[in-house]
Short mmCIF file of C-alpha atoms in Angstrom, two decimals:
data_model
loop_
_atom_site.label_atom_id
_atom_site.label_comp_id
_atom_site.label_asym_id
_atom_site.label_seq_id
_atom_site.Cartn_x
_atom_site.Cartn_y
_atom_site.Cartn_z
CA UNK E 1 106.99 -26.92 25.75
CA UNK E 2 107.49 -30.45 26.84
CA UNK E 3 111.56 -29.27 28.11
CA UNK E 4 109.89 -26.58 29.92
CA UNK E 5 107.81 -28.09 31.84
CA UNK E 6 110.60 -30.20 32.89
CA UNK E 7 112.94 -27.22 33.95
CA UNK E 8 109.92 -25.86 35.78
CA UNK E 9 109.23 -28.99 37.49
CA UNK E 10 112.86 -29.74 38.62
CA UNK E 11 112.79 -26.10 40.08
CA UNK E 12 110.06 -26.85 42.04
CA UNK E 13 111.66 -29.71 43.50
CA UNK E 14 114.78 -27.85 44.41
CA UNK E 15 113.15 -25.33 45.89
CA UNK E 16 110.76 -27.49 48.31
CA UNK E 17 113.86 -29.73 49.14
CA UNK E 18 115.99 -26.44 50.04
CA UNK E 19 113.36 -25.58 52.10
CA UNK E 20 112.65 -28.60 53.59
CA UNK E 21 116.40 -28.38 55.07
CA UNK E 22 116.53 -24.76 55.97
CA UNK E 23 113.04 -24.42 58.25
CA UNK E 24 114.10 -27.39 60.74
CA UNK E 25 117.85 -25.78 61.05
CA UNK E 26 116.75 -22.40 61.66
CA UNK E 27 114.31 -24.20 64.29
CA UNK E 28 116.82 -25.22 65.64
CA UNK E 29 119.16 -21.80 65.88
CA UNK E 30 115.76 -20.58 67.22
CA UNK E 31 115.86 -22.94 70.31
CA UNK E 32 119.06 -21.64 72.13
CA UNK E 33 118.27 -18.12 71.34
CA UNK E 34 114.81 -18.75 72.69
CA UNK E 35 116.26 -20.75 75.93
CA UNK E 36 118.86 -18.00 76.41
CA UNK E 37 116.16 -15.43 77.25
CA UNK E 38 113.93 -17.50 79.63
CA UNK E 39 117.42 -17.95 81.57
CA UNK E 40 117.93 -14.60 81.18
CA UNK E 41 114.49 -13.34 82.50
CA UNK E 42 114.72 -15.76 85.74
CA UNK E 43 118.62 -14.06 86.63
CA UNK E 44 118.92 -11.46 89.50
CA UNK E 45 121.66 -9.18 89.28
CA UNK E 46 122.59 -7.37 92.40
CA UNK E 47 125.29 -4.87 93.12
CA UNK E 48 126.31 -2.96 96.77
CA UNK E 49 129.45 -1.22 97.77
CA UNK E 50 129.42 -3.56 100.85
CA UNK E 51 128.26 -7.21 100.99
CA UNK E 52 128.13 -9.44 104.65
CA UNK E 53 127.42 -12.91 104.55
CA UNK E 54 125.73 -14.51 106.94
CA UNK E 55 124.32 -18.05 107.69
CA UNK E 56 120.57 -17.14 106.50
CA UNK E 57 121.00 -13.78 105.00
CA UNK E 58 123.27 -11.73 103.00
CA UNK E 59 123.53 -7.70 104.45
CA UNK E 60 124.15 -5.43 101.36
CA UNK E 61 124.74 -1.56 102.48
CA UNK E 62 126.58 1.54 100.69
CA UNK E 63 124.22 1.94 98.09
CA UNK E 64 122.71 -1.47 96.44
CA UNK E 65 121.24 -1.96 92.90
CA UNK E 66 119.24 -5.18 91.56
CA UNK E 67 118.01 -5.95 88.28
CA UNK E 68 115.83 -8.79 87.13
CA UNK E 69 114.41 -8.66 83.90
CA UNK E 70 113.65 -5.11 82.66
CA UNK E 71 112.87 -4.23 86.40
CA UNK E 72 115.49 -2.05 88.08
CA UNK E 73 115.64 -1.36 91.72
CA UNK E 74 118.27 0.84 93.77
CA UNK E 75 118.31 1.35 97.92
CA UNK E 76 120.67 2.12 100.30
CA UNK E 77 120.81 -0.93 102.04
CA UNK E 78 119.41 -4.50 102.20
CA UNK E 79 119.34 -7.58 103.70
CA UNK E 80 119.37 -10.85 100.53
CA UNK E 81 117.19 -14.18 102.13
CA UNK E 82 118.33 -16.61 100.17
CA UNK E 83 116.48 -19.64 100.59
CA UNK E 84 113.46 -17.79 100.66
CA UNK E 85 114.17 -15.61 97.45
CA UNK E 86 113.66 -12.94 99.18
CA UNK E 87 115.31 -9.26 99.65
CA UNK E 88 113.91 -6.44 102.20
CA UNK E 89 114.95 -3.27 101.12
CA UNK E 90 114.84 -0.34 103.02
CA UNK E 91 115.84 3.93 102.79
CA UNK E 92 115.55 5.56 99.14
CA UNK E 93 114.15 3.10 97.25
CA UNK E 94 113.23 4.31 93.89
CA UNK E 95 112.10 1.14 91.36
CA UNK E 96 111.64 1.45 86.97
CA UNK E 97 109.92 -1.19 85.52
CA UNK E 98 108.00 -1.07 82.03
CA UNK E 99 104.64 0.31 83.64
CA UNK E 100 106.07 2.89 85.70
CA UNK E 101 108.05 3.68 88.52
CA UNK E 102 107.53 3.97 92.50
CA UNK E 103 109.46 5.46 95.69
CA UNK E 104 109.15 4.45 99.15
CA UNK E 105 111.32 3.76 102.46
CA UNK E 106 110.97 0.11 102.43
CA UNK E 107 110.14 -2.46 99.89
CA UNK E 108 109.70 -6.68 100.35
CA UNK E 109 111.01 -8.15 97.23
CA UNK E 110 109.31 -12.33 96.53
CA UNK E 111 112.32 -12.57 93.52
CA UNK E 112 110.67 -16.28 92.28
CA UNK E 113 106.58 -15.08 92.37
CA UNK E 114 107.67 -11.39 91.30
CA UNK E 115 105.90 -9.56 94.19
CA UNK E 116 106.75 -6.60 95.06
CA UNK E 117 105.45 -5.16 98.66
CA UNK E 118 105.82 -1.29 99.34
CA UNK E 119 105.44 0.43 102.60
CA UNK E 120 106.14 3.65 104.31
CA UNK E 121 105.10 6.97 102.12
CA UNK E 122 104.64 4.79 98.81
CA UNK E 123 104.00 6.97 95.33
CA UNK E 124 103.43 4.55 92.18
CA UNK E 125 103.79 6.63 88.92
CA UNK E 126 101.82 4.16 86.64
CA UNK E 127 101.48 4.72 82.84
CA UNK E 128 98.37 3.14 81.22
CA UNK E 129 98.03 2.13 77.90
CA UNK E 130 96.84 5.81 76.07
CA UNK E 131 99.83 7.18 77.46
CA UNK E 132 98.04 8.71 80.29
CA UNK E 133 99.97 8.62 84.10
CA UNK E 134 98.06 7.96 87.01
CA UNK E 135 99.54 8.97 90.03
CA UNK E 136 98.90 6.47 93.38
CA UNK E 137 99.74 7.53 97.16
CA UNK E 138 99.82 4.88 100.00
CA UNK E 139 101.30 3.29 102.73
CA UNK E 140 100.85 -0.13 101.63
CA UNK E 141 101.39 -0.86 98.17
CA UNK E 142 101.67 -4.67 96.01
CA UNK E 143 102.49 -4.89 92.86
CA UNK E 144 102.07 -8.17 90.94
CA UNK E 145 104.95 -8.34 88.28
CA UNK E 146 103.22 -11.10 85.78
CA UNK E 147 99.55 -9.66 85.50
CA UNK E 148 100.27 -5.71 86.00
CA UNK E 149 98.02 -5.60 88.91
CA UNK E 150 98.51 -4.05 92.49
CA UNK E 151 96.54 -3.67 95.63
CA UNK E 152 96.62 -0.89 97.57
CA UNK E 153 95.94 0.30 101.21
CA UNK E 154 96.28 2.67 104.18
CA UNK E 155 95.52 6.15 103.15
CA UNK E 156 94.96 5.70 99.32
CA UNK E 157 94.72 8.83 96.79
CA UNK E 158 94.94 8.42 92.63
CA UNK E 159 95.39 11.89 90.85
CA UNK E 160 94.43 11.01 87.28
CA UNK E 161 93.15 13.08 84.50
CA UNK E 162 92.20 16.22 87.21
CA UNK E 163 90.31 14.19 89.34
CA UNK E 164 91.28 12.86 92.89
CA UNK E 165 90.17 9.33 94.08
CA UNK E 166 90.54 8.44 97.31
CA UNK E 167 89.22 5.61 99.73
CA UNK E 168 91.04 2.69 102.41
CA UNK E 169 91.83 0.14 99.28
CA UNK E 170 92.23 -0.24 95.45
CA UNK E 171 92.12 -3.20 93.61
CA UNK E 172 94.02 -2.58 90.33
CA UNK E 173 93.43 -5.18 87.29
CA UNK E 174 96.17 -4.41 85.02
CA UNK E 175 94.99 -6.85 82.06
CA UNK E 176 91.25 -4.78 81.80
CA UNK E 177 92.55 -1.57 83.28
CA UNK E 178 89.86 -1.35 85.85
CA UNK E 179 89.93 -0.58 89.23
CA UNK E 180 87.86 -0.92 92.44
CA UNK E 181 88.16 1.75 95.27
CA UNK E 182 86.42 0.34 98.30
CA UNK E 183 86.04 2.01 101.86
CA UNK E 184 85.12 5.91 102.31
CA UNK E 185 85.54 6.68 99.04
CA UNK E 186 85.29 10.12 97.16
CA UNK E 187 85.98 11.07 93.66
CA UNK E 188 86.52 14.92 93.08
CA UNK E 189 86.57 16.78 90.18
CA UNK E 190 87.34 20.44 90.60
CA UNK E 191 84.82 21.81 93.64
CA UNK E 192 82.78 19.13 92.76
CA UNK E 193 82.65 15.73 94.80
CA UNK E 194 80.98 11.68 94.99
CA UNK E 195 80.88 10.11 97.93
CA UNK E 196 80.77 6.36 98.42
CA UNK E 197 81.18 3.16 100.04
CA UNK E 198 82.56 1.36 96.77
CA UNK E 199 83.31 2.61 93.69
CA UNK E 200 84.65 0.82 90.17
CA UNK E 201 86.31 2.28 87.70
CA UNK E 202 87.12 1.85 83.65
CA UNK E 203 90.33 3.51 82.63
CA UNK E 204 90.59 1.81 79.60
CA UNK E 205 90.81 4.56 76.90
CA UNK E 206 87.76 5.34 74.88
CA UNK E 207 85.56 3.45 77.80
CA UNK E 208 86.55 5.60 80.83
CA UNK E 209 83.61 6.13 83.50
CA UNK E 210 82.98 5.06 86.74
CA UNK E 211 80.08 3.71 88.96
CA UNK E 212 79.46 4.70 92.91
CA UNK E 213 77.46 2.35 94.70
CA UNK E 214 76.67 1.87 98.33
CA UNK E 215 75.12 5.51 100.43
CA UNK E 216 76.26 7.82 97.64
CA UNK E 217 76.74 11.21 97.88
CA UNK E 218 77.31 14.35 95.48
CA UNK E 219 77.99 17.49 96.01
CA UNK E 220 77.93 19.64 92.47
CA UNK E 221 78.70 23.46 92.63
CA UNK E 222 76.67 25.46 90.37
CA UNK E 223 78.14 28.21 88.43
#
């Protein structure tokens, strides 16, 4: 009994001392690997058929595609700021990123604060959480890269789950998944309709709704 307790002992020890050598070496395996993909997420890639470099700017034409991150962007031409970390895009721009994907003629691209400014015919195809797409038309669009937001103006309209929002400006808060539509604002639902000066909504799933405040309006068809 006494010899076992021994063995059992000693194979304790072993086993704490193996251990106390493997966690700080595969800490430290860890730390390159981990180092590796912040560099990774802070590199641009950026390829054009043509490339002109000039003293402030870089011209890109002939078809140009950038990628940062999981973010992908293509256009048919650009011009690259450099010190500014900036690129204005302009003419078929189509961009994939993990919440969706957009398409408009021109597109203002802040690499460093990952900002991304749409204009001219814009059309967001965002996916939410539940899997559902909402579908955003404007001629000003900004999407915020780090938070999931965007703000959007100039002729807005949402088609989501067979109703139509529209109004001069959403406010969308990625992180809660609500959104405030603000300025002439009307929510229709088949023949139906809510008129408003301000409107918020929860697209969150489970909690979806919405509240109209401000002169409200509603016109409801009775069948």
């Amino acid at each position: 009994m006494h010899t076992f307790r021994i063995k059992t002992a000693l194979i304790i020890f072993i086993l704490i001392l193996t251990f106390s050598i493997l966690i700080p070496a595969l800490a430290q395996n860890k730390q390159p690997e981990e180092a590796e993909t912040a560099v990774e997420s802070e590199t641009v890639y950026i390829n054009a058929s043509r490339l002109e470099y000039q003293e402030e700017k870089t011209l890109l034409s002939g078809g140009v595609r950038i990628q940062k991150g999981d973010t992908i962007i293509n256009a048919s031409q650009g011009e690259l700021f450099r010190d500014q970390q900036k690129i204005v895009l302009k003419e078929e721009i189509a961009v994939e990123y993990p919440d969706g994907r957009v398409k408009s003629e021109k597109l203002t691209v802040f690499l460093e604060n990952e900002e991304y400014i749409f204009e001219e015919a814009a059309v967001l195809n965002y996916l939410l959480s539940d899997g559902k797409e909402m579908v955003l038309y404007s001629d000003y669009l900004k999407i915020t890269g780090a938070n999931k937001s965007f703000i959007a103006e100039k002729n807005v309209e949402i088609d989501y789950d067979n109703q139509k929002f529209r109004g001069d400006k959403a406010n969308y808060n990625g992180e809660s998944e609500t959104m405030e539509l603000t300025g002439n604002v009307e929510i229709e639902e088949g023949r139906d309709w809510v008129r408003s000066d301000r409107a918020t909504f929860n697209l969150k799933e489970g909690e979806e709704g919405y509240t109209a405040e401000g002169n409200v309006e509603i016109k409801m068809i009775l069948d």
